[in-house]
Short mmCIF file of C-alpha atoms and ligand atoms in Angstrom, two decimals:
data_model
loop_
_atom_site.label_atom_id
_atom_site.label_comp_id
_atom_site.label_asym_id
_atom_site.label_seq_id
_atom_site.Cartn_x
_atom_site.Cartn_y
_atom_site.Cartn_z
CA MET P 15 0.00 0.00 0.00
CA TRP P 16 0.95 3.63 -0.30
CA SER P 17 2.23 5.12 2.96
CA TYR P 18 0.15 7.72 4.71
CA LYS P 19 -0.06 10.09 7.65
CA LEU P 20 -2.70 12.16 9.36
CA GLN P 21 -2.54 15.83 8.57
CA CYS P 22 -4.35 18.91 9.84
CA PHE P 23 -6.69 20.29 7.20
CA GLU P 24 -6.01 23.88 8.38
CA CYS P 25 -2.34 24.16 9.39
CA GLN P 26 -0.99 21.10 7.52
CA ARG P 27 0.90 19.74 10.52
CA GLY P 28 1.38 15.98 10.36
CA PHE P 29 0.57 13.41 13.07
CA PRO P 30 1.22 9.67 13.29
CA ALA P 31 -2.02 7.69 12.82
CA GLN P 32 -1.73 5.82 16.13
CA GLU P 33 -1.78 8.70 18.58
CA ALA P 34 -4.02 11.19 16.80
CA GLY P 35 -7.47 12.11 18.07
CA PHE P 36 -9.99 13.83 15.83
CA ARG P 37 -8.74 17.39 15.84
CA CYS P 38 -5.35 19.02 15.38
CA LYS P 39 -3.65 19.31 18.75
CA ILE P 40 -2.23 22.70 17.76
CA CYS P 41 -5.02 24.59 15.98
CA GLY P 42 -8.12 22.44 16.45
CA GLY P 43 -8.59 21.88 12.70
CA LEU P 44 -10.11 18.78 11.12
CA LEU P 45 -7.70 15.95 10.33
CA GLU P 46 -7.35 14.07 7.08
CA VAL P 47 -5.43 11.06 5.85
CA ILE P 48 -2.78 11.98 3.28
CA PHE P 49 -1.24 9.24 1.14
CA ASP P 50 2.15 9.73 -0.45
CA LEU P 51 1.00 9.26 -4.02
CA ALA P 52 4.42 10.07 -5.45
CA GLU P 53 5.50 6.52 -4.49
CA LYS P 54 5.43 4.06 -7.40
CA ARG P 55 2.92 1.25 -6.83
CA GLU P 56 1.16 -1.23 -9.08
CA PRO P 57 -2.04 -2.20 -7.24
CA ALA P 58 -3.87 -5.34 -8.42
CA TRP P 59 -7.09 -3.46 -9.09
CA LYS P 60 -7.94 -5.08 -12.40
CA SER P 61 -8.13 -8.57 -10.87
CA ARG P 62 -10.56 -7.56 -8.10
CA GLN P 63 -14.31 -7.03 -8.16
CA LEU P 64 -15.72 -3.56 -7.69
CA SER P 65 -15.97 -2.94 -3.92
CA VAL P 66 -14.52 -0.75 -1.18
CA TRP P 67 -11.64 -3.17 -0.51
CA LYS P 68 -10.71 -3.40 -4.17
CA TYR P 69 -8.85 -0.19 -3.35
CA ARG P 70 -7.16 -1.46 -0.18
CA GLU P 71 -3.78 -0.01 -1.20
CA LEU P 72 -5.37 3.42 -0.77
CA LEU P 73 -7.09 2.61 2.54
CA PRO P 74 -5.43 3.20 5.91
CA VAL P 75 -5.63 -0.34 7.30
CA GLU P 76 -2.37 -2.29 7.52
CA LYS P 77 -3.43 -5.68 8.84
CA GLU P 78 -5.65 -7.66 6.52
CA GLU P 79 -6.85 -9.86 9.42
CA CYS P 80 -8.39 -6.77 11.04
CA ILE P 81 -10.76 -6.11 8.13
CA VAL P 82 -14.44 -6.27 9.07
CA SER P 83 -16.61 -6.52 5.97
CA LEU P 84 -20.17 -7.19 4.90
CA ALA P 85 -19.46 -6.77 1.15
CA GLU P 86 -19.81 -3.01 0.85
CA GLY P 87 -19.47 -0.87 -2.25
CA GLY P 88 -19.76 -2.23 -5.77
CA THR P 89 -23.07 -0.41 -6.11
CA GLY P 90 -24.75 0.16 -9.47
CA LEU P 91 -24.11 3.17 -11.67
CA HIS P 92 -27.39 3.23 -13.55
CA HIS P 93 -27.78 5.05 -16.85
CA CYS P 94 -31.17 6.74 -16.42
CA LYS P 95 -32.53 7.32 -19.90
CA ARG P 96 -36.16 7.91 -19.04
CA LEU P 97 -35.52 10.37 -16.24
CA GLY P 98 -32.73 11.89 -18.33
CA ARG P 99 -35.09 12.52 -21.23
CA LYS P 100 -37.46 14.29 -18.89
CA LEU P 101 -34.66 16.53 -17.63
CA GLY P 102 -33.17 17.03 -21.08
CA LEU P 103 -29.98 15.09 -20.26
CA LYS P 104 -28.60 12.27 -22.38
CA LYS P 105 -25.94 11.12 -20.00
CA LEU P 106 -27.57 10.99 -16.59
CA TYR P 107 -26.34 8.31 -14.19
CA VAL P 108 -27.49 7.41 -10.70
CA LYS P 109 -24.93 5.89 -8.33
CA ASN P 110 -27.26 4.05 -6.01
CA GLU P 111 -25.69 3.76 -2.59
CA GLY P 112 -28.84 2.24 -1.16
CA GLU P 113 -27.46 -1.04 -2.51
CA ASN P 114 -24.93 -1.22 0.35
CA PRO P 115 -25.36 -3.88 3.11
CA THR P 116 -27.25 -1.67 5.59
CA GLY P 117 -28.83 0.43 2.86
CA SER P 118 -26.66 3.55 2.77
CA PHE P 119 -23.22 4.83 1.76
CA LYS P 120 -22.30 4.95 5.46
CA ASP P 121 -21.15 1.32 5.10
CA ARG P 122 -18.22 2.39 2.91
CA GLY P 123 -16.83 4.49 5.71
CA MET P 124 -17.82 2.15 8.48
CA THR P 125 -16.06 -0.95 7.13
CA VAL P 126 -12.80 1.02 7.03
CA ALA P 127 -13.23 2.86 10.34
CA ILE P 128 -14.26 -0.24 12.29
CA SER P 129 -11.35 -2.19 10.80
CA LYS P 130 -9.06 0.65 11.87
CA ALA P 131 -10.66 0.65 15.33
CA ARG P 132 -9.88 -3.04 15.60
CA GLU P 133 -6.31 -2.46 14.46
CA LEU P 134 -5.95 0.24 17.11
CA GLY P 135 -7.27 -2.19 19.75
CA LYS P 136 -10.57 -0.37 20.43
CA LYS P 137 -13.41 -2.32 22.04
CA LYS P 138 -16.22 0.24 22.32
CA VAL P 139 -17.52 2.50 19.58
CA LEU P 140 -19.79 5.51 19.76
CA CYS P 141 -21.68 7.81 17.40
CA ALA P 142 -24.37 10.46 17.17
CA SER P 143 -26.64 9.97 14.21
CA THR P 144 -29.73 10.99 12.26
CA GLY P 145 -30.13 7.25 11.63
CA ASN P 146 -27.94 5.79 8.91
CA THR P 147 -24.58 6.17 10.65
CA ALA P 148 -26.11 4.44 13.66
CA ALA P 149 -27.65 1.64 11.58
CA SER P 150 -24.32 1.05 9.87
CA LEU P 151 -22.22 1.25 13.02
CA ALA P 152 -24.62 -1.08 14.83
CA ALA P 153 -24.22 -3.69 12.09
CA TYR P 154 -20.43 -3.43 11.78
CA SER P 155 -19.82 -3.42 15.52
CA ALA P 156 -22.03 -6.50 15.81
CA ARG P 157 -19.94 -8.17 13.12
CA ALA P 158 -16.72 -7.14 14.89
CA GLY P 159 -17.99 -8.16 18.33
CA MET P 160 -17.62 -4.65 19.72
CA GLU P 161 -19.84 -2.73 22.08
CA CYS P 162 -21.81 0.04 20.37
CA ILE P 163 -23.48 3.16 21.73
CA VAL P 164 -25.58 5.49 19.60
CA LEU P 165 -27.12 8.86 20.41
CA MET P 166 -30.09 9.83 18.25
CA PRO P 167 -32.48 12.81 18.34
CA LYS P 168 -35.75 11.58 19.80
CA GLY P 169 -38.67 11.48 17.37
CA LYS P 170 -36.56 12.57 14.39
CA VAL P 171 -35.23 9.27 13.10
CA ALA P 172 -36.85 7.20 10.34
CA GLY P 173 -38.48 3.97 11.51
CA GLY P 174 -36.41 1.58 9.45
CA LYS P 175 -33.14 2.98 10.79
CA MET P 176 -34.37 2.77 14.35
CA LEU P 177 -35.27 -0.87 13.82
CA GLN P 178 -31.81 -1.64 12.40
CA VAL P 179 -30.06 -0.13 15.41
CA ILE P 180 -32.17 -2.10 17.87
CA MET P 181 -31.96 -5.32 15.85
CA HIS P 182 -28.14 -5.24 15.78
CA GLY P 183 -28.06 -4.89 19.55
CA ALA P 184 -26.58 -1.41 19.92
CA LYS P 185 -27.22 0.58 23.06
CA LEU P 186 -29.67 3.20 21.79
CA ILE P 187 -29.92 6.50 23.62
CA GLN P 188 -32.57 8.92 22.40
CA VAL P 189 -31.80 12.50 23.32
CA ARG P 190 -34.27 15.34 23.45
CA GLY P 191 -32.95 17.90 20.98
CA ASP P 192 -31.63 17.73 17.46
CA PHE P 193 -28.71 15.94 15.83
CA ASP P 194 -26.28 18.81 16.40
CA GLN P 195 -26.73 18.56 20.17
CA ALA P 196 -26.42 14.77 20.08
CA LEU P 197 -23.11 15.12 18.23
CA GLU P 198 -21.82 17.65 20.74
CA MET P 199 -22.58 15.22 23.56
CA ALA P 200 -20.93 12.32 21.75
CA MET P 201 -17.78 14.40 21.16
CA GLU P 202 -17.65 15.46 24.82
CA LEU P 203 -18.06 11.88 25.97
CA ALA P 204 -15.35 10.64 23.60
CA ASP P 205 -13.01 13.37 24.92
CA LYS P 206 -13.67 12.54 28.54
CA ARG P 207 -13.76 8.76 28.31
CA ARG P 208 -11.06 7.53 25.96
CA GLU P 209 -12.42 3.97 25.88
CA PHE P 210 -15.30 5.17 23.65
CA TYR P 211 -14.01 5.52 20.11
CA LEU P 212 -15.94 8.15 18.11
CA MET P 213 -17.20 6.99 14.72
CA ASN P 214 -18.78 10.16 13.35
CA SER P 215 -17.48 11.57 10.10
CA ILE P 216 -14.91 13.75 11.87
CA ASN P 217 -13.17 10.38 12.23
CA PRO P 218 -10.88 10.74 9.20
CA PHE P 219 -10.71 6.98 8.60
CA ARG P 220 -14.40 6.90 7.75
CA LEU P 221 -13.97 9.41 4.96
CA GLU P 222 -11.23 7.22 3.47
CA GLY P 223 -13.76 4.44 2.99
CA GLN P 224 -16.27 6.88 1.55
CA LYS P 225 -13.83 8.18 -1.05
CA THR P 226 -14.10 4.82 -2.84
CA LEU P 227 -17.44 6.12 -4.14
CA ALA P 228 -15.43 8.32 -6.52
CA PHE P 229 -13.02 5.52 -7.48
CA GLU P 230 -15.95 3.29 -8.42
CA ILE P 231 -17.66 5.96 -10.50
CA LEU P 232 -14.45 6.55 -12.47
CA HIS P 233 -13.92 2.84 -13.06
CA GLN P 234 -17.58 2.30 -13.99
CA LEU P 235 -17.34 5.10 -16.56
CA GLY P 236 -14.28 3.46 -18.10
CA GLU P 237 -11.76 5.81 -16.44
CA ARG P 238 -13.53 8.85 -17.83
CA CYS P 239 -14.39 11.69 -15.53
CA PRO P 240 -18.02 12.86 -15.32
CA ASP P 241 -18.62 16.60 -15.73
CA VAL P 242 -20.88 17.00 -12.72
CA VAL P 243 -21.50 15.03 -9.52
CA LEU P 244 -24.43 15.91 -7.26
CA LEU P 245 -24.78 14.77 -3.66
CA PRO P 246 -27.13 15.55 -0.80
CA VAL P 247 -25.21 17.33 1.96
CA GLY P 248 -25.75 17.04 5.71
CA ASN P 249 -22.52 17.15 7.71
CA GLY P 250 -20.67 17.25 4.41
CA GLY P 251 -18.42 14.26 5.02
CA ASN P 252 -19.52 12.46 1.90
CA ILE P 253 -19.07 15.25 -0.64
CA SER P 254 -15.62 15.95 0.87
CA ALA P 255 -14.71 12.28 0.71
CA ALA P 256 -15.86 11.96 -2.90
CA TRP P 257 -13.81 15.01 -3.84
CA LYS P 258 -10.76 13.48 -2.17
CA GLY P 259 -11.31 10.30 -4.17
CA PHE P 260 -11.57 12.15 -7.49
CA SER P 261 -8.46 14.15 -6.61
CA GLU P 262 -6.40 11.05 -5.74
CA PHE P 263 -7.21 9.36 -9.06
CA GLN P 264 -6.23 12.56 -10.83
CA GLN P 265 -2.94 12.69 -8.90
CA LEU P 266 -2.29 9.07 -9.87
CA LYS P 267 -2.97 10.09 -13.49
CA ILE P 268 -5.74 7.51 -13.84
CA VAL P 269 -7.94 10.38 -15.06
CA ARG P 270 -7.05 13.82 -16.30
CA ASP P 271 -9.96 15.86 -14.92
CA ARG P 272 -12.15 16.22 -11.90
CA PRO P 273 -15.93 16.87 -11.86
CA ARG P 274 -17.78 19.93 -10.58
CA MET P 275 -19.18 19.04 -7.16
CA MET P 276 -22.75 20.17 -6.47
CA GLY P 277 -24.00 19.95 -2.88
CA ILE P 278 -27.77 19.84 -2.43
CA GLN P 279 -29.47 20.77 0.84
CA ALA P 280 -33.05 21.03 2.06
CA GLU P 281 -34.31 24.61 2.04
CA LYS P 282 -34.77 24.85 5.81
CA ALA P 283 -31.56 23.02 6.67
CA ALA P 284 -29.10 24.69 4.34
CA PRO P 285 -26.20 26.35 6.18
CA ILE P 286 -23.73 25.32 3.47
CA ALA P 287 -25.82 26.49 0.52
CA ARG P 288 -26.34 29.80 2.31
CA ALA P 289 -22.60 30.28 2.77
CA VAL P 290 -21.79 29.29 -0.82
CA LYS P 291 -24.45 31.53 -2.34
CA SER P 292 -23.41 34.55 -0.28
CA ARG P 293 -19.73 33.79 -0.93
CA GLN P 294 -18.83 33.53 2.72
CA SER P 295 -15.64 31.81 3.85
CA LYS P 296 -17.28 30.38 6.97
CA VAL P 297 -20.47 28.43 7.58
CA ARG P 298 -22.75 29.79 10.28
CA PRO P 299 -25.01 27.21 12.00
CA ILE P 300 -28.77 27.20 11.50
CA HIS P 301 -30.94 26.67 14.55
CA ASN P 302 -33.81 24.20 14.51
CA PRO P 303 -33.30 22.84 10.97
CA GLN P 304 -36.43 21.33 9.40
CA THR P 305 -36.98 18.88 6.56
CA ILE P 306 -38.67 15.59 5.75
CA ALA P 307 -35.22 14.41 4.61
CA THR P 308 -34.11 13.54 8.15
CA ALA P 309 -30.70 12.27 7.03
CA ILE P 310 -29.73 15.83 6.08
CA ARG P 311 -31.55 17.61 8.87
CA ILE P 312 -28.35 19.19 10.17
CA GLY P 313 -27.83 22.80 11.21
CA SER P 314 -24.18 22.75 12.17
CA PRO P 315 -22.24 20.67 9.63
CA ALA P 316 -19.08 19.22 11.17
CA SER P 317 -17.09 18.95 7.92
CA TRP P 318 -17.92 22.40 6.56
CA PRO P 319 -14.33 23.53 5.86
CA LYS P 320 -13.79 20.48 3.67
CA VAL P 321 -17.09 21.02 1.86
CA LEU P 322 -16.38 24.65 1.04
CA ARG P 323 -12.99 23.71 -0.33
CA ALA P 324 -14.42 20.86 -2.45
CA ILE P 325 -17.06 23.13 -3.96
CA ARG P 326 -14.65 26.00 -4.53
CA GLU P 327 -11.78 23.94 -5.98
CA SER P 328 -14.10 22.02 -8.27
CA LYS P 329 -15.90 25.16 -9.50
CA GLY P 330 -19.11 23.56 -8.29
CA THR P 331 -21.94 25.04 -6.30
CA ALA P 332 -24.58 24.38 -3.65
CA GLU P 333 -28.34 24.54 -4.12
CA THR P 334 -31.44 24.16 -2.00
CA VAL P 335 -34.65 22.24 -2.66
CA THR P 336 -38.00 22.21 -0.88
CA ASP P 337 -39.52 19.15 0.78
CA ARG P 338 -42.16 19.13 -1.94
CA GLN P 339 -39.47 18.99 -4.65
CA ILE P 340 -37.68 16.22 -2.75
CA LEU P 341 -40.81 14.07 -2.52
CA ALA P 342 -41.65 14.64 -6.20
CA ALA P 343 -38.12 13.62 -7.21
CA GLN P 344 -38.27 10.52 -5.01
CA LYS P 345 -41.50 9.40 -6.70
CA GLU P 346 -40.25 10.23 -10.17
CA LEU P 347 -36.99 8.27 -9.81
CA ALA P 348 -38.86 5.26 -8.44
CA THR P 349 -41.55 5.41 -11.14
CA LEU P 350 -39.36 6.11 -14.15
CA GLU P 351 -36.27 4.09 -13.27
CA GLY P 352 -37.17 1.50 -10.64
CA ILE P 353 -34.80 3.02 -8.14
CA PHE P 354 -36.31 3.61 -4.70
CA VAL P 355 -34.36 5.96 -2.47
CA GLU P 356 -35.00 7.75 0.80
CA PRO P 357 -35.99 11.45 0.76
CA ALA P 358 -32.49 12.80 1.52
CA SER P 359 -31.15 10.93 -1.50
CA ALA P 360 -33.83 12.31 -3.77
CA ALA P 361 -32.50 15.78 -2.96
CA SER P 362 -29.70 15.17 -5.46
CA ILE P 363 -32.28 14.53 -8.22
CA ALA P 364 -34.41 17.51 -7.20
CA GLY P 365 -31.27 19.65 -7.15
CA LEU P 366 -30.27 18.50 -10.62
CA LYS P 367 -33.68 19.47 -11.94
CA LYS P 368 -33.28 22.96 -10.53
CA LEU P 369 -29.68 23.42 -11.70
CA SER P 370 -30.35 22.19 -15.22
CA GLU P 371 -33.40 24.44 -15.59
CA ASP P 372 -31.12 27.19 -14.38
CA GLY P 373 -28.55 26.44 -17.09
CA GLN P 374 -25.87 25.42 -14.59
CA VAL P 375 -25.74 21.92 -16.04
CA ASP P 376 -25.47 21.55 -19.80
CA PRO P 377 -27.61 18.98 -21.70
CA SER P 378 -24.49 17.45 -23.26
CA GLU P 379 -22.72 16.86 -19.94
CA THR P 380 -22.19 13.55 -18.14
CA VAL P 381 -23.97 13.86 -14.81
CA VAL P 382 -23.85 11.54 -11.81
CA CYS P 383 -26.43 11.86 -9.04
CA VAL P 384 -25.47 10.01 -5.89
CA THR P 385 -28.49 8.52 -4.14
CA THR P 386 -27.29 7.91 -0.63
CA GLY P 387 -29.83 5.65 1.10
CA HIS P 388 -32.55 3.07 0.40
CA GLY P 389 -36.21 4.06 0.21
CA LEU P 390 -37.37 1.34 2.61
CA LYS P 391 -35.65 3.10 5.49
CA ASP P 392 -38.40 5.68 5.79
CA PRO P 393 -41.94 4.33 5.42
CA SER P 394 -43.38 7.55 6.90
CA VAL P 395 -43.35 8.96 3.35
CA LEU P 396 -46.49 6.90 2.75
CA GLU P 397 -48.45 9.34 4.89
CA ARG P 398 -47.22 12.27 2.81
CA LEU P 399 -48.36 10.91 -0.55
CA PRO P 400 -51.48 12.40 -2.14
CA LYS P 401 -54.53 10.11 -2.06
CA SER P 402 -54.47 9.83 -5.84
CA GLN P 403 -51.18 7.91 -5.58
CA THR P 404 -52.04 5.42 -2.85
CA GLY P 405 -54.22 3.00 -4.83
CA TYR P 406 -57.90 2.05 -5.22
CA ASN P 407 -60.22 0.33 -2.78
CA LEU P 408 -62.20 -2.53 -4.24
CA GLU P 409 -64.93 -4.60 -2.58
CA ILE P 410 -64.24 -8.17 -3.75
CA THR P 411 -67.59 -9.71 -2.88
CA GLY P 412 -70.52 -9.79 -5.30
CA ALA P 413 -71.01 -10.95 -8.85
CA SER P 414 -69.86 -7.80 -10.56
CA ARG P 415 -66.45 -7.72 -8.90
CA LEU P 416 -64.51 -8.32 -12.12
CA GLU P 417 -66.33 -5.50 -13.88
CA ARG P 418 -65.56 -3.23 -10.96
CA LEU P 419 -61.91 -4.22 -11.16
CA GLU P 420 -61.80 -3.61 -14.92
CA ARG P 421 -63.31 -0.18 -14.43
CA VAL P 422 -60.35 1.05 -12.36
CA LEU P 423 -57.69 -0.36 -14.70
C1 PLP A 509 -25.57 10.62 6.04
C2 PLP A 509 -26.47 10.82 4.90
C3 PLP A 509 -26.42 11.97 4.10
C4 PLP A 509 -25.51 13.13 4.38
O1 PLP A 509 -24.17 12.83 4.26
P1 PLP A 509 -23.07 13.81 4.89
O2 PLP A 509 -21.81 13.09 4.77
O3 PLP A 509 -23.48 14.02 6.33
O4 PLP A 509 -23.14 15.09 4.13
C5 PLP A 509 -27.26 12.03 3.01
N1 PLP A 509 -28.13 11.06 2.71
C6 PLP A 509 -28.22 9.95 3.47
C7 PLP A 509 -29.22 8.91 3.11
C8 PLP A 509 -27.40 9.80 4.58
O5 PLP A 509 -27.52 8.70 5.33
ZN1 ZN A 510 -3.74 22.41 12.78
#
């Protein structure tokens, strides 16, 4: 594998991977894993199936016996011709991360971070979550035989995710308040009690797993770079990780270019879009964020410095969409393409619609929308659908039942 170190995102000081926490000891900046890509290596990528661990030479886990896996990554990149025609785009692709083992992209990060935790000798893991991080961590810690504690905002987590956490035997703590407060508590606890290893996306090892999303897209497109990649943005770990992945393949000269990164947020939970649109260099938190897309209901995004850099460097942008637009996009993707995603994921489709109407995406461009989580996670959407979409009632007794059935067909 390539050699690597941890480095402060702000002041660029380096730290050895073993002793580092989650913030720079000097300036408090976020940390990131930096591989020395100038080294000459010939990884055996061609002989391995598409998956997170296909790229193990670019993942910060040394001991193969420490790897904890449920077969993550290798998700479909679906050419969406019918939806594309509707949006006036010939080359629209959906990278469907709902196909991961626990139903979201979080598994890419979790398989790497839990393997690293095992390598570092950790026994107890901890996270705050709007649902999918917790569901993923619960599954991977079960597989690793580790103790797992999750803090989730009470009453604001989708039913399917809640069920996953409980089923995998994690210790579930519901806190009154929103995600941002749950994360604060988790970080304080991890600081105070070193035996609890924090698995939120400020854990730089998680983002290393998530960057494989970009590697896969580039390999699936035949080592050609898409023009635009759209992702829903909550804490911003995923868009930062994807950008890091695209950048590493460019540095390795596997591709020449990098895509424009477009971050999509829900209108009433959009601190990043607000900062990008008003050209601010800092992201100010939003209090009491609201949206049906609970996975991106985040007012104080932990990875904001990385997100702003990804958007700026890539000449991308950020956009907002309403809950109504999100739900319409969710239905449209499912109906036209057979791909069922949760509301947060549909934000990337809704955002694309807005940006292409706006002329910010050209009809000739290759566009990849990342759909981040599976639609089955959040059955509460059923209650939000208009009556006209929820089916017919038919009395099946009586002689004329077949005629009655034919009438509604
Ligand atoms: C976690 C999550 C997001 C947001 O990802 P960030 O890395 O926090 O920006 C979006 N969609 C789904 C389904 C998620 O689970
Ligand atoms: Zn620093």
